[in-house]
PDB file of C-alpha atoms in Angstrom:
ATOM      1  CA  MET A   1      90.287 175.586 109.705  1.00  0.00           C
ATOM      2  CA  GLY A   2      88.379 177.147 106.843  1.00  0.00           C
ATOM      3  CA  LEU A   3      86.062 175.455 104.590  1.00  0.00           C
ATOM      4  CA  ALA A   4      84.914 175.915 100.944  1.00  0.00           C
ATOM      5  CA  THR A   5      81.341 177.544 100.926  1.00  0.00           C
ATOM      6  CA  ILE A   6      78.702 175.371  99.097  1.00  0.00           C
ATOM      7  CA  ILE A   7      76.771 177.764  96.761  1.00  0.00           C
ATOM      8  CA  GLU A   8      73.045 177.343  97.169  1.00  0.00           C
ATOM      9  CA  ASN A   9      71.931 179.291  94.237  1.00  0.00           C
ATOM     10  CA  GLU A  10      72.632 182.310  91.846  1.00  0.00           C
ATOM     11  CA  ALA A  11      71.636 184.723  94.570  1.00  0.00           C
ATOM     12  CA  HIS A  12      74.148 183.225  97.126  1.00  0.00           C
ATOM     13  CA  PHE A  13      76.786 183.099  94.536  1.00  0.00           C
ATOM     14  CA  GLN A  14      76.430 186.991  93.778  1.00  0.00           C
ATOM     15  CA  THR A  15      76.438 187.748  97.603  1.00  0.00           C
ATOM     16  CA  GLU A  16      79.233 185.724  98.303  1.00  0.00           C
ATOM     17  CA  MET A  17      81.395 187.300  95.320  1.00  0.00           C
ATOM     18  CA  ALA A  18      80.387 190.610  96.512  1.00  0.00           C
ATOM     19  CA  ASN A  19      81.297 190.178 100.010  1.00  0.00           C
ATOM     20  CA  ALA A  20      84.786 188.767  98.909  1.00  0.00           C
ATOM     21  CA  GLY A  21      85.782 192.345  98.056  1.00  0.00           C
ATOM     22  CA  THR A  22      89.606 192.591  97.038  1.00  0.00           C
ATOM     23  CA  LYS A  23      90.387 188.938  98.192  1.00  0.00           C
ATOM     24  CA  LEU A  24      91.359 186.082  95.683  1.00  0.00           C
ATOM     25  CA  VAL A  25      88.158 183.686  94.920  1.00  0.00           C
ATOM     26  CA  VAL A  26      88.353 180.290  93.481  1.00  0.00           C
ATOM     27  CA  VAL A  27      85.165 178.667  92.116  1.00  0.00           C
ATOM     28  CA  ASP A  28      85.145 174.986  91.904  1.00  0.00           C
ATOM     29  CA  PHE A  29      82.145 173.867  89.426  1.00  0.00           C
ATOM     30  CA  THR A  30      81.521 170.276  90.142  1.00  0.00           C
ATOM     31  CA  ALA A  31      78.696 167.723  89.735  1.00  0.00           C
ATOM     32  CA  THR A  32      77.701 164.468  91.829  1.00  0.00           C
ATOM     33  CA  TRP A  33      77.873 162.259  88.712  1.00  0.00           C
ATOM     34  CA  CYS A  34      81.261 163.588  87.729  1.00  0.00           C
ATOM     35  CA  PRO A  35      83.974 160.934  88.895  1.00  0.00           C
ATOM     36  CA  PRO A  36      87.064 163.278  88.362  1.00  0.00           C
ATOM     37  CA  CYS A  37      85.130 166.107  90.490  1.00  0.00           C
ATOM     38  CA  GLN A  38      84.636 163.379  93.441  1.00  0.00           C
ATOM     39  CA  ARG A  39      88.431 162.709  93.177  1.00  0.00           C
ATOM     40  CA  ILE A  40      89.802 166.229  93.245  1.00  0.00           C
ATOM     41  CA  ALA A  41      87.008 167.160  95.862  1.00  0.00           C
ATOM     42  CA  PRO A  42      88.943 166.319  99.245  1.00  0.00           C
ATOM     43  CA  PHE A  43      92.195 168.211  97.843  1.00  0.00           C
ATOM     44  CA  PHE A  44      90.234 171.182  97.073  1.00  0.00           C
ATOM     45  CA  GLU A  45      88.568 170.899 100.711  1.00  0.00           C
ATOM     46  CA  GLN A  46      92.241 171.374 101.861  1.00  0.00           C
ATOM     47  CA  LEU A  47      93.021 174.533 100.137  1.00  0.00           C
ATOM     48  CA  PRO A  48      91.059 176.961 102.409  1.00  0.00           C
ATOM     49  CA  ALA A  49      93.462 175.902 105.117  1.00  0.00           C
ATOM     50  CA  LYS A  50      96.630 176.526 103.151  1.00  0.00           C
ATOM     51  CA  PHE A  51      95.526 179.877 101.629  1.00  0.00           C
ATOM     52  CA  PRO A  52      93.487 181.422 104.478  1.00  0.00           C
ATOM     53  CA  ARG A  53      93.105 184.895 102.759  1.00  0.00           C
ATOM     54  CA  ALA A  54      91.253 183.434  99.633  1.00  0.00           C
ATOM     55  CA  VAL A  55      87.900 182.589  99.262  1.00  0.00           C
ATOM     56  CA  PHE A  56      86.865 179.327  97.892  1.00  0.00           C
ATOM     57  CA  LEU A  57      83.614 178.366  96.563  1.00  0.00           C
ATOM     58  CA  LYS A  58      81.825 175.032  95.337  1.00  0.00           C
ATOM     59  CA  VAL A  59      79.206 175.327  92.879  1.00  0.00           C
ATOM     60  CA  ASP A  60      76.867 172.212  91.777  1.00  0.00           C
ATOM     61  CA  VAL A  61      76.240 172.667  88.228  1.00  0.00           C
ATOM     62  CA  ASP A  62      72.743 170.883  88.483  1.00  0.00           C
ATOM     63  CA  ARG A  63      71.498 172.730  91.581  1.00  0.00           C
ATOM     64  CA  CYS A  64      72.970 176.135  90.135  1.00  0.00           C
ATOM     65  CA  ALA A  65      72.314 175.595  86.789  1.00  0.00           C
ATOM     66  CA  GLU A  66      71.971 179.474  86.133  1.00  0.00           C
ATOM     67  CA  THR A  67      75.258 180.239  87.812  1.00  0.00           C
ATOM     68  CA  ALA A  68      76.808 177.520  85.803  1.00  0.00           C
ATOM     69  CA  SER A  69      75.365 178.865  82.504  1.00  0.00           C
ATOM     70  CA  ALA A  70      76.260 182.590  83.342  1.00  0.00           C
ATOM     71  CA  GLN A  71      79.886 181.484  83.809  1.00  0.00           C
ATOM     72  CA  GLY A  72      79.987 179.340  80.389  1.00  0.00           C
ATOM     73  CA  ILE A  73      80.761 176.218  82.163  1.00  0.00           C
ATOM     74  CA  SER A  74      80.866 173.327  79.829  1.00  0.00           C
ATOM     75  CA  ALA A  75      83.033 170.708  81.596  1.00  0.00           C
ATOM     76  CA  MET A  76      83.721 169.501  85.148  1.00  0.00           C
ATOM     77  CA  PRO A  77      85.366 170.181  86.998  1.00  0.00           C
ATOM     78  CA  THR A  78      86.386 173.706  86.021  1.00  0.00           C
ATOM     79  CA  PHE A  79      87.991 175.992  88.291  1.00  0.00           C
ATOM     80  CA  THR A  80      87.473 179.643  87.495  1.00  0.00           C
ATOM     81  CA  ARG A  81      88.938 183.170  88.827  1.00  0.00           C
ATOM     82  CA  ILE A  82      92.470 181.763  88.335  1.00  0.00           C
ATOM     83  CA  ASP A  83      92.385 181.843  84.750  1.00  0.00           C
ATOM     84  CA  ARG A  84      90.032 178.904  83.734  1.00  0.00           C
ATOM     85  CA  LEU A  85      91.640 175.652  84.504  1.00  0.00           C
ATOM     86  CA  GLN A  86      89.572 172.263  83.685  1.00  0.00           C
ATOM     87  CA  GLY A  87      90.398 168.779  84.752  1.00  0.00           C
ATOM     88  CA  ALA A  88      91.151 166.940  88.182  1.00  0.00           C
ATOM     89  CA  ASP A  89      95.055 167.712  88.458  1.00  0.00           C
ATOM     90  CA  PRO A  90      95.766 168.639  92.196  1.00  0.00           C
ATOM     91  CA  GLY A  91      99.377 169.910  91.004  1.00  0.00           C
ATOM     92  CA  SER A  92      98.014 172.483  88.175  1.00  0.00           C
ATOM     93  CA  LEU A  93      95.284 173.663  90.561  1.00  0.00           C
ATOM     94  CA  GLU A  94      97.485 174.387  93.560  1.00  0.00           C
ATOM     95  CA  ALA A  95     100.087 176.211  91.149  1.00  0.00           C
ATOM     96  CA  LYS A  96      97.156 178.417  89.772  1.00  0.00           C
ATOM     97  CA  VAL A  97      96.022 179.266  93.294  1.00  0.00           C
ATOM     98  CA  ARG A  98      99.344 180.056  94.472  1.00  0.00           C
ATOM     99  CA  GLN A  99     100.342 182.055  91.388  1.00  0.00           C
ATOM    100  CA  TYR A 100      97.259 184.497  92.185  1.00  0.00           C
ATOM    101  CA  TYR A 101      97.457 184.249  95.822  1.00  0.00           C
ATOM    102  CA  GLY A 102     100.719 186.286  96.381  1.00  0.00           C
ATOM    103  CA  THR A 103     102.947 186.375  99.210  1.00  0.00           C
ATOM    104  CA  ASP A 104     102.285 187.198 102.824  1.00  0.00           C
ATOM    105  CA  GLU A 105     104.768 190.094 102.397  1.00  0.00           C
ATOM    106  CA  ALA A 106     102.912 191.709  99.668  1.00  0.00           C
ATOM    107  CA  ALA A 107      99.393 191.129 101.445  1.00  0.00           C
ATOM    108  CA  ASP A 108     100.741 192.726 104.447  1.00  0.00           C
ATOM    109  CA  GLU A 109     102.269 195.688 102.399  1.00  0.00           C
ATOM    110  CA  ASP A 110     100.412 198.989 102.905  1.00  0.00           C
ATOM    111  CA  SER A 111      99.394 199.684  99.665  1.00  0.00           C
ATOM    112  CA  ALA A 112      96.091 201.419 100.337  1.00  0.00           C
ATOM    113  CA  VAL A 113      94.580 204.468  98.597  1.00  0.00           C
ATOM    114  CA  ALA A 114      92.282 206.149 100.955  1.00  0.00           C
ATOM    115  CA  GLY A 115      88.632 205.578  99.934  1.00  0.00           C
ATOM    116  CA  HIS A 116      89.541 203.279  96.909  1.00  0.00           C
ATOM    117  CA  MET A 117      90.696 199.834  96.273  1.00  0.00           C
ATOM    118  CA  ASP A 118      93.013 197.674  94.400  1.00  0.00           C
ATOM    119  CA  LEU A 119      91.237 196.908  91.386  1.00  0.00           C
ATOM    120  CA  VAL A 120      93.377 193.676  90.380  1.00  0.00           C
ATOM    121  CA  THR A 121      90.661 191.338  91.167  1.00  0.00           C
ATOM    122  CA  PHE A 122      88.440 193.057  88.443  1.00  0.00           C
ATOM    123  CA  ILE A 123      91.079 192.747  85.597  1.00  0.00           C
ATOM    124  CA  THR A 124      90.485 190.031  83.057  1.00  0.00           C
ATOM    125  CA  LYS A 125      94.061 189.061  82.671  1.00  0.00           C
ATOM    126  CA  SER A 126      93.134 186.695  79.713  1.00  0.00           C
ATOM    127  CA  GLU A 127      91.996 189.760  77.742  1.00  0.00           C
ATOM    128  CA  CYS A 128      95.042 191.866  78.551  1.00  0.00           C
ATOM    129  CA  GLU A 129      98.296 192.319  76.385  1.00  0.00           C
ATOM    130  CA  CYS A 130     101.177 194.277  75.896  1.00  0.00           C
ATOM    131  CA  LEU A 131     102.951 195.102  72.901  1.00  0.00           C
ATOM    132  CA  ASN A 132     106.744 195.011  72.618  1.00  0.00           C
ATOM    133  CA  GLU A 133     106.870 192.717  75.989  1.00  0.00           C
ATOM    134  CA  ALA A 134     109.805 190.607  76.347  1.00  0.00           C
ATOM    135  CA  ASP A 135     108.979 187.064  76.029  1.00  0.00           C
ATOM    136  CA  ASP A 136     110.612 186.176  79.306  1.00  0.00           C
ATOM    137  CA  HIS A 137     109.079 189.170  81.181  1.00  0.00           C
ATOM    138  CA  PRO A 138     105.591 189.905  80.214  1.00  0.00           C
ATOM    139  CA  LEU A 139     103.064 191.865  81.305  1.00  0.00           C
ATOM    140  CA  MET A 140     101.562 189.377  83.976  1.00  0.00           C
ATOM    141  CA  HIS A 141     104.563 189.435  85.875  1.00  0.00           C
ATOM    142  CA  ALA A 142     103.844 193.299  86.771  1.00  0.00           C
ATOM    143  CA  LEU A 143     100.373 192.593  87.515  1.00  0.00           C
ATOM    144  CA  ASN A 144     101.277 190.208  90.368  1.00  0.00           C
ATOM    145  CA  ASN A 145     103.092 192.123  93.318  1.00  0.00           C
ATOM    146  CA  GLY A 146     106.478 190.332  93.731  1.00  0.00           C
ATOM    147  CA  GLY A 147     105.654 188.156  90.557  1.00  0.00           C
ATOM    148  CA  GLY A 148     108.696 189.252  88.249  1.00  0.00           C
ATOM    149  CA  TYR A 149     108.747 192.263  86.203  1.00  0.00           C
ATOM    150  CA  LEU A 150     107.678 193.558  82.934  1.00  0.00           C
ATOM    151  CA  ALA A 151     110.291 194.408  80.416  1.00  0.00           C
ATOM    152  CA  SER A 152     110.155 196.112  77.009  1.00  0.00           C
ATOM    153  CA  ASP A 153     111.877 194.270  74.019  1.00  0.00           C
ATOM    154  CA  CYS A 154     112.915 195.835  70.786  1.00  0.00           C
ATOM    155  CA  ASP A 155     113.185 199.587  72.274  1.00  0.00           C
ATOM    156  CA  GLU A 156     111.882 201.554  75.343  1.00  0.00           C
ATOM    157  CA  GLN A 157     108.301 201.847  74.356  1.00  0.00           C
ATOM    158  CA  LEU A 158     105.170 199.644  75.320  1.00  0.00           C
ATOM    159  CA  ILE A 159     101.346 199.819  74.993  1.00  0.00           C
ATOM    160  CA  ILE A 160      99.820 197.872  77.647  1.00  0.00           C
ATOM    161  CA  ASN A 161      96.013 197.102  77.399  1.00  0.00           C
ATOM    162  CA  ILE A 162      94.391 196.243  80.538  1.00  0.00           C
ATOM    163  CA  THR A 163      90.539 195.207  80.335  1.00  0.00           C
ATOM    164  CA  PHE A 164      88.135 194.747  83.482  1.00  0.00           C
ATOM    165  CA  ASN A 165      85.357 192.422  83.984  1.00  0.00           C
ATOM    166  CA  GLN A 166      83.062 195.234  84.723  1.00  0.00           C
ATOM    167  CA  VAL A 167      82.853 198.900  84.315  1.00  0.00           C
ATOM    168  CA  VAL A 168      84.893 200.590  87.013  1.00  0.00           C
ATOM    169  CA  LYS A 169      85.892 204.092  88.327  1.00  0.00           C
ATOM    170  CA  LEU A 170      89.819 204.955  88.131  1.00  0.00           C
ATOM    171  CA  HIS A 171      91.141 207.041  90.892  1.00  0.00           C
ATOM    172  CA  SER A 172      95.002 206.623  90.559  1.00  0.00           C
ATOM    173  CA  LEU A 173      97.650 204.221  89.320  1.00  0.00           C
ATOM    174  CA  LYS A 174     100.595 202.765  91.537  1.00  0.00           C
ATOM    175  CA  ILE A 175     103.820 201.966  89.657  1.00  0.00           C
ATOM    176  CA  LYS A 176     106.728 200.378  90.824  1.00  0.00           C
ATOM    177  CA  ALA A 177     110.014 200.401  88.727  1.00  0.00           C
ATOM    178  CA  PRO A 178     113.575 201.204  88.748  1.00  0.00           C
ATOM    179  CA  ALA A 179     114.920 204.898  88.890  1.00  0.00           C
ATOM    180  CA  ASP A 180     116.663 204.605  85.840  1.00  0.00           C
ATOM    181  CA  LYS A 181     114.641 202.307  83.599  1.00  0.00           C
ATOM    182  CA  GLY A 182     110.935 203.028  84.876  1.00  0.00           C
ATOM    183  CA  PRO A 183     108.466 204.838  82.565  1.00  0.00           C
ATOM    184  CA  LYS A 184     108.544 208.494  82.275  1.00  0.00           C
ATOM    185  CA  THR A 185     105.795 209.923  79.723  1.00  0.00           C
ATOM    186  CA  LEU A 186     102.746 208.150  79.872  1.00  0.00           C
ATOM    187  CA  LYS A 187      99.524 208.508  77.660  1.00  0.00           C
ATOM    188  CA  LEU A 188      96.260 207.044  78.755  1.00  0.00           C
ATOM    189  CA  PHE A 189      93.404 205.825  76.639  1.00  0.00           C
ATOM    190  CA  ILE A 190      90.135 204.368  77.693  1.00  0.00           C
ATOM    191  CA  ASN A 191      87.598 202.333  76.260  1.00  0.00           C
ATOM    192  CA  GLN A 192      89.231 201.545  72.981  1.00  0.00           C
ATOM    193  CA  PRO A 193      87.756 198.881  70.641  1.00  0.00           C
ATOM    194  CA  ARG A 194      91.068 197.212  69.990  1.00  0.00           C
ATOM    195  CA  THR A 195      94.574 197.575  71.205  1.00  0.00           C
ATOM    196  CA  LEU A 196      96.289 200.802  69.460  1.00  0.00           C
ATOM    197  CA  ASP A 197      99.396 200.527  67.403  1.00  0.00           C
ATOM    198  CA  PHE A 198     102.211 202.491  68.225  1.00  0.00           C
ATOM    199  CA  ASP A 199     101.610 205.205  65.539  1.00  0.00           C
ATOM    200  CA  GLN A 200      98.308 205.391  66.686  1.00  0.00           C
ATOM    201  CA  ALA A 201      99.184 205.685  70.552  1.00  0.00           C
ATOM    202  CA  ALA A 202     101.850 208.447  69.552  1.00  0.00           C
ATOM    203  CA  GLY A 203      99.497 210.584  67.162  1.00  0.00           C
ATOM    204  CA  ASN A 204      96.096 210.038  69.081  1.00  0.00           C
ATOM    205  CA  THR A 205      94.886 212.640  71.563  1.00  0.00           C
ATOM    206  CA  SER A 206      94.869 210.876  74.998  1.00  0.00           C
ATOM    207  CA  VAL A 207      92.249 211.120  77.976  1.00  0.00           C
ATOM    208  CA  GLN A 208      95.354 212.383  80.047  1.00  0.00           C
ATOM    209  CA  GLU A 209      99.238 212.477  79.797  1.00  0.00           C
ATOM    210  CA  LEU A 210     101.685 211.686  82.692  1.00  0.00           C
ATOM    211  CA  GLU A 211     105.079 212.713  83.313  1.00  0.00           C
ATOM    212  CA  LEU A 212     106.429 210.459  86.059  1.00  0.00           C
ATOM    213  CA  THR A 213     109.222 211.385  88.306  1.00  0.00           C
ATOM    214  CA  PRO A 214     111.534 208.819  90.027  1.00  0.00           C
ATOM    215  CA  SER A 215     109.829 209.216  93.250  1.00  0.00           C
ATOM    216  CA  ASP A 216     106.349 208.281  91.321  1.00  0.00           C
ATOM    217  CA  LEU A 217     108.000 205.074  90.717  1.00  0.00           C
ATOM    218  CA  GLU A 218     108.298 203.918  94.195  1.00  0.00           C
ATOM    219  CA  GLY A 219     104.802 202.920  94.537  1.00  0.00           C
ATOM    220  CA  ASN A 220     103.519 206.112  95.457  1.00  0.00           C
ATOM    221  CA  PRO A 221      99.733 206.685  94.213  1.00  0.00           C
ATOM    222  CA  VAL A 222      99.754 208.890  90.996  1.00  0.00           C
ATOM    223  CA  PRO A 223      96.131 210.572  90.824  1.00  0.00           C
ATOM    224  CA  LEU A 224      94.385 210.495  87.720  1.00  0.00           C
ATOM    225  CA  LYS A 225      91.915 213.228  86.653  1.00  0.00           C
ATOM    226  CA  PHE A 226      89.420 211.002  88.185  1.00  0.00           C
ATOM    227  CA  VAL A 227      86.172 212.872  86.564  1.00  0.00           C
ATOM    228  CA  LYS A 228      87.363 211.498  83.058  1.00  0.00           C
ATOM    229  CA  PHE A 229      87.776 208.082  84.335  1.00  0.00           C
ATOM    230  CA  GLN A 230      84.265 207.269  85.598  1.00  0.00           C
ATOM    231  CA  ASN A 231      82.997 204.653  83.297  1.00  0.00           C
ATOM    232  CA  VAL A 232      86.091 202.486  82.285  1.00  0.00           C
ATOM    233  CA  GLN A 233      85.644 199.046  80.796  1.00  0.00           C
ATOM    234  CA  ASN A 234      89.182 199.108  79.407  1.00  0.00           C
ATOM    235  CA  ILE A 235      92.414 201.328  79.667  1.00  0.00           C
ATOM    236  CA  GLN A 236      95.705 201.590  77.393  1.00  0.00           C
ATOM    237  CA  ILE A 237      98.753 203.100  78.463  1.00  0.00           C
ATOM    238  CA  PHE A 238     101.433 204.135  75.813  1.00  0.00           C
ATOM    239  CA  ILE A 239     104.660 204.135  77.440  1.00  0.00           C
ATOM    240  CA  LYS A 240     106.700 206.567  75.517  1.00  0.00           C
ATOM    241  CA  ASP A 241     109.903 206.388  77.325  1.00  0.00           C
ATOM    242  CA  ASN A 242     111.843 205.750  80.482  1.00  0.00           C
ATOM    243  CA  GLN A 243     113.728 208.045  82.778  1.00  0.00           C
ATOM    244  CA  SER A 244     117.302 207.545  81.442  1.00  0.00           C
ATOM    245  CA  GLY A 245     116.435 207.609  77.780  1.00  0.00           C
ATOM    246  CA  GLY A 246     117.618 203.901  77.422  1.00  0.00           C
ATOM    247  CA  GLU A 247     116.474 201.058  75.117  1.00  0.00           C
ATOM    248  CA  VAL A 248     114.854 198.968  77.811  1.00  0.00           C
ATOM    249  CA  THR A 249     112.043 200.045  80.168  1.00  0.00           C
ATOM    250  CA  LEU A 250     111.071 197.902  83.055  1.00  0.00           C
ATOM    251  CA  VAL A 251     107.991 197.866  85.466  1.00  0.00           C
ATOM    252  CA  ASN A 252     108.086 195.737  88.760  1.00  0.00           C
ATOM    253  CA  HIS A 253     104.412 196.251  89.537  1.00  0.00           C
ATOM    254  CA  LEU A 254     101.500 197.942  88.099  1.00  0.00           C
ATOM    255  CA  ALA A 255      98.090 198.639  90.018  1.00  0.00           C
ATOM    256  CA  PHE A 256      94.839 200.371  89.493  1.00  0.00           C
ATOM    257  CA  TYR A 257      93.065 202.110  92.296  1.00  0.00           C
ATOM    258  CA  GLY A 258      89.258 202.965  92.175  1.00  0.00           C
ATOM    259  CA  SER A 259      86.152 201.218  92.560  1.00  0.00           C
ATOM    260  CA  PRO A 260      83.557 199.117  90.635  1.00  0.00           C
ATOM    261  CA  ILE A 261      80.468 200.603  89.450  1.00  0.00           C
ATOM    262  CA  CYS A 262      77.899 198.739  91.817  1.00  0.00           C
ATOM    263  CA  THR A 263      75.172 199.247  89.550  1.00  0.00           C
ATOM    264  CA  THR A 264      76.809 197.090  86.706  1.00  0.00           C
ATOM    265  CA  ASN A 265      74.909 193.817  86.168  1.00  0.00           C
ATOM    266  CA  MET A 266      76.628 191.230  88.417  1.00  0.00           C
ATOM    267  CA  GLY A 267      75.995 188.914  85.314  1.00  0.00           C
ATOM    268  CA  GLU A 268      79.049 190.748  83.665  1.00  0.00           C
ATOM    269  CA  PHE A 269      81.177 190.320  86.898  1.00  0.00           C
ATOM    270  CA  LYS A 270      80.592 186.432  86.852  1.00  0.00           C
ATOM    271  CA  ARG A 271      80.581 186.123  83.136  1.00  0.00           C
ATOM    272  CA  VAL A 272      84.230 186.956  82.964  1.00  0.00           C
ATOM    273  CA  ALA A 273      84.424 184.611  85.773  1.00  0.00           C
ATOM    274  CA  GLY A 274      87.612 182.948  86.748  1.00  0.00           C
ATOM    275  CA  LYS A 275      88.912 184.084  89.924  1.00  0.00           C
ATOM    276  CA  LYS A 276      89.145 187.474  91.344  1.00  0.00           C
ATOM    277  CA  GLY A 277      91.175 189.353  88.960  1.00  0.00           C
ATOM    278  CA  GLU A 278      91.367 186.816  86.507  1.00  0.00           C
ATOM    279  CA  SER A 279      88.499 185.571  84.580  1.00  0.00           C
ATOM    280  CA  HIS A 280      87.459 184.062  81.254  1.00  0.00           C
TER     281      HIS A 280
END
C-alpha cells in the first residue's frame, strides 16, 4: 500500500518533484496547528492506494517554510498540482485527483515518442486559453486523454494558447481528431506576450505552418522544426480550417512532446505549483 511522502526540506521537495517524471503529483500543504488539515489528513493518506500511478507529497508549512513561500501558499490545507484547491473537502479533493489522474486505458496506451516525454505535466492549465471554444467542449477536455473533446463555436477556427510552467524544448505534437472535422492547417507561434487575436494569427509570420492529413489525426507524432522550438515558454496554435471545410472543428486529444530544460531554475517549476501539469 502506497504512502504519501513527507517532505523534509526544499531540497527534498525538488528531488521528489524531479523523480516523479511525468507522473501526476499531488501536494498537501499542511500544518500541525490547523484543525481542517488534521481532519482531512487520514483521507489524504488513503489516496496513494486508490491512485497508485500518482505521487503524493505532504509539506508542513512550518518545517518547510521556503517551499511554502515558493509555492505562494497562504492558507491550509492547500492541495496543488491539481489546480489549486483549498479547504478540507474530501469529495472535492478526490474529484480533482481523479480528473487529472486519467484512466488505466489511457495510461497503458503506447504514446511514447522516442527520446522525448509527454509534457502534459509541465502545462500550467490555469494560464491556458482557447479562443472560439464551445462552452460545453472547452480546451481542457482535449488536454486530458479520454476526457471529452474540444469543439469550435462560431466557425471552424480556433486559437489555442498553451503555457508551460518552465521553459521546454518541443519536438512534436500528437493530435487525435475525427478524420472529417479534425484540424487541417495550423500556424504555430511561440513566446507571445499575450494571446493573439484571429487577425494577428492570420497575418503574422508563424514559426512553423503545418498541413495535417487524416492519418496525422490518429495520434501519430507530427514532428516540429526542433531547432526552432528550443526555448519555449508558451505556444499558440492557430487552427485555420479543418479537413472537410465544415463549420465545426473537433480535437479529441492534444499532446506536446519534448523535454524540460533541466537547467531552468526549479523555483519556476514549483512556483507554478499545482500538480503535475496543472499549476497555479
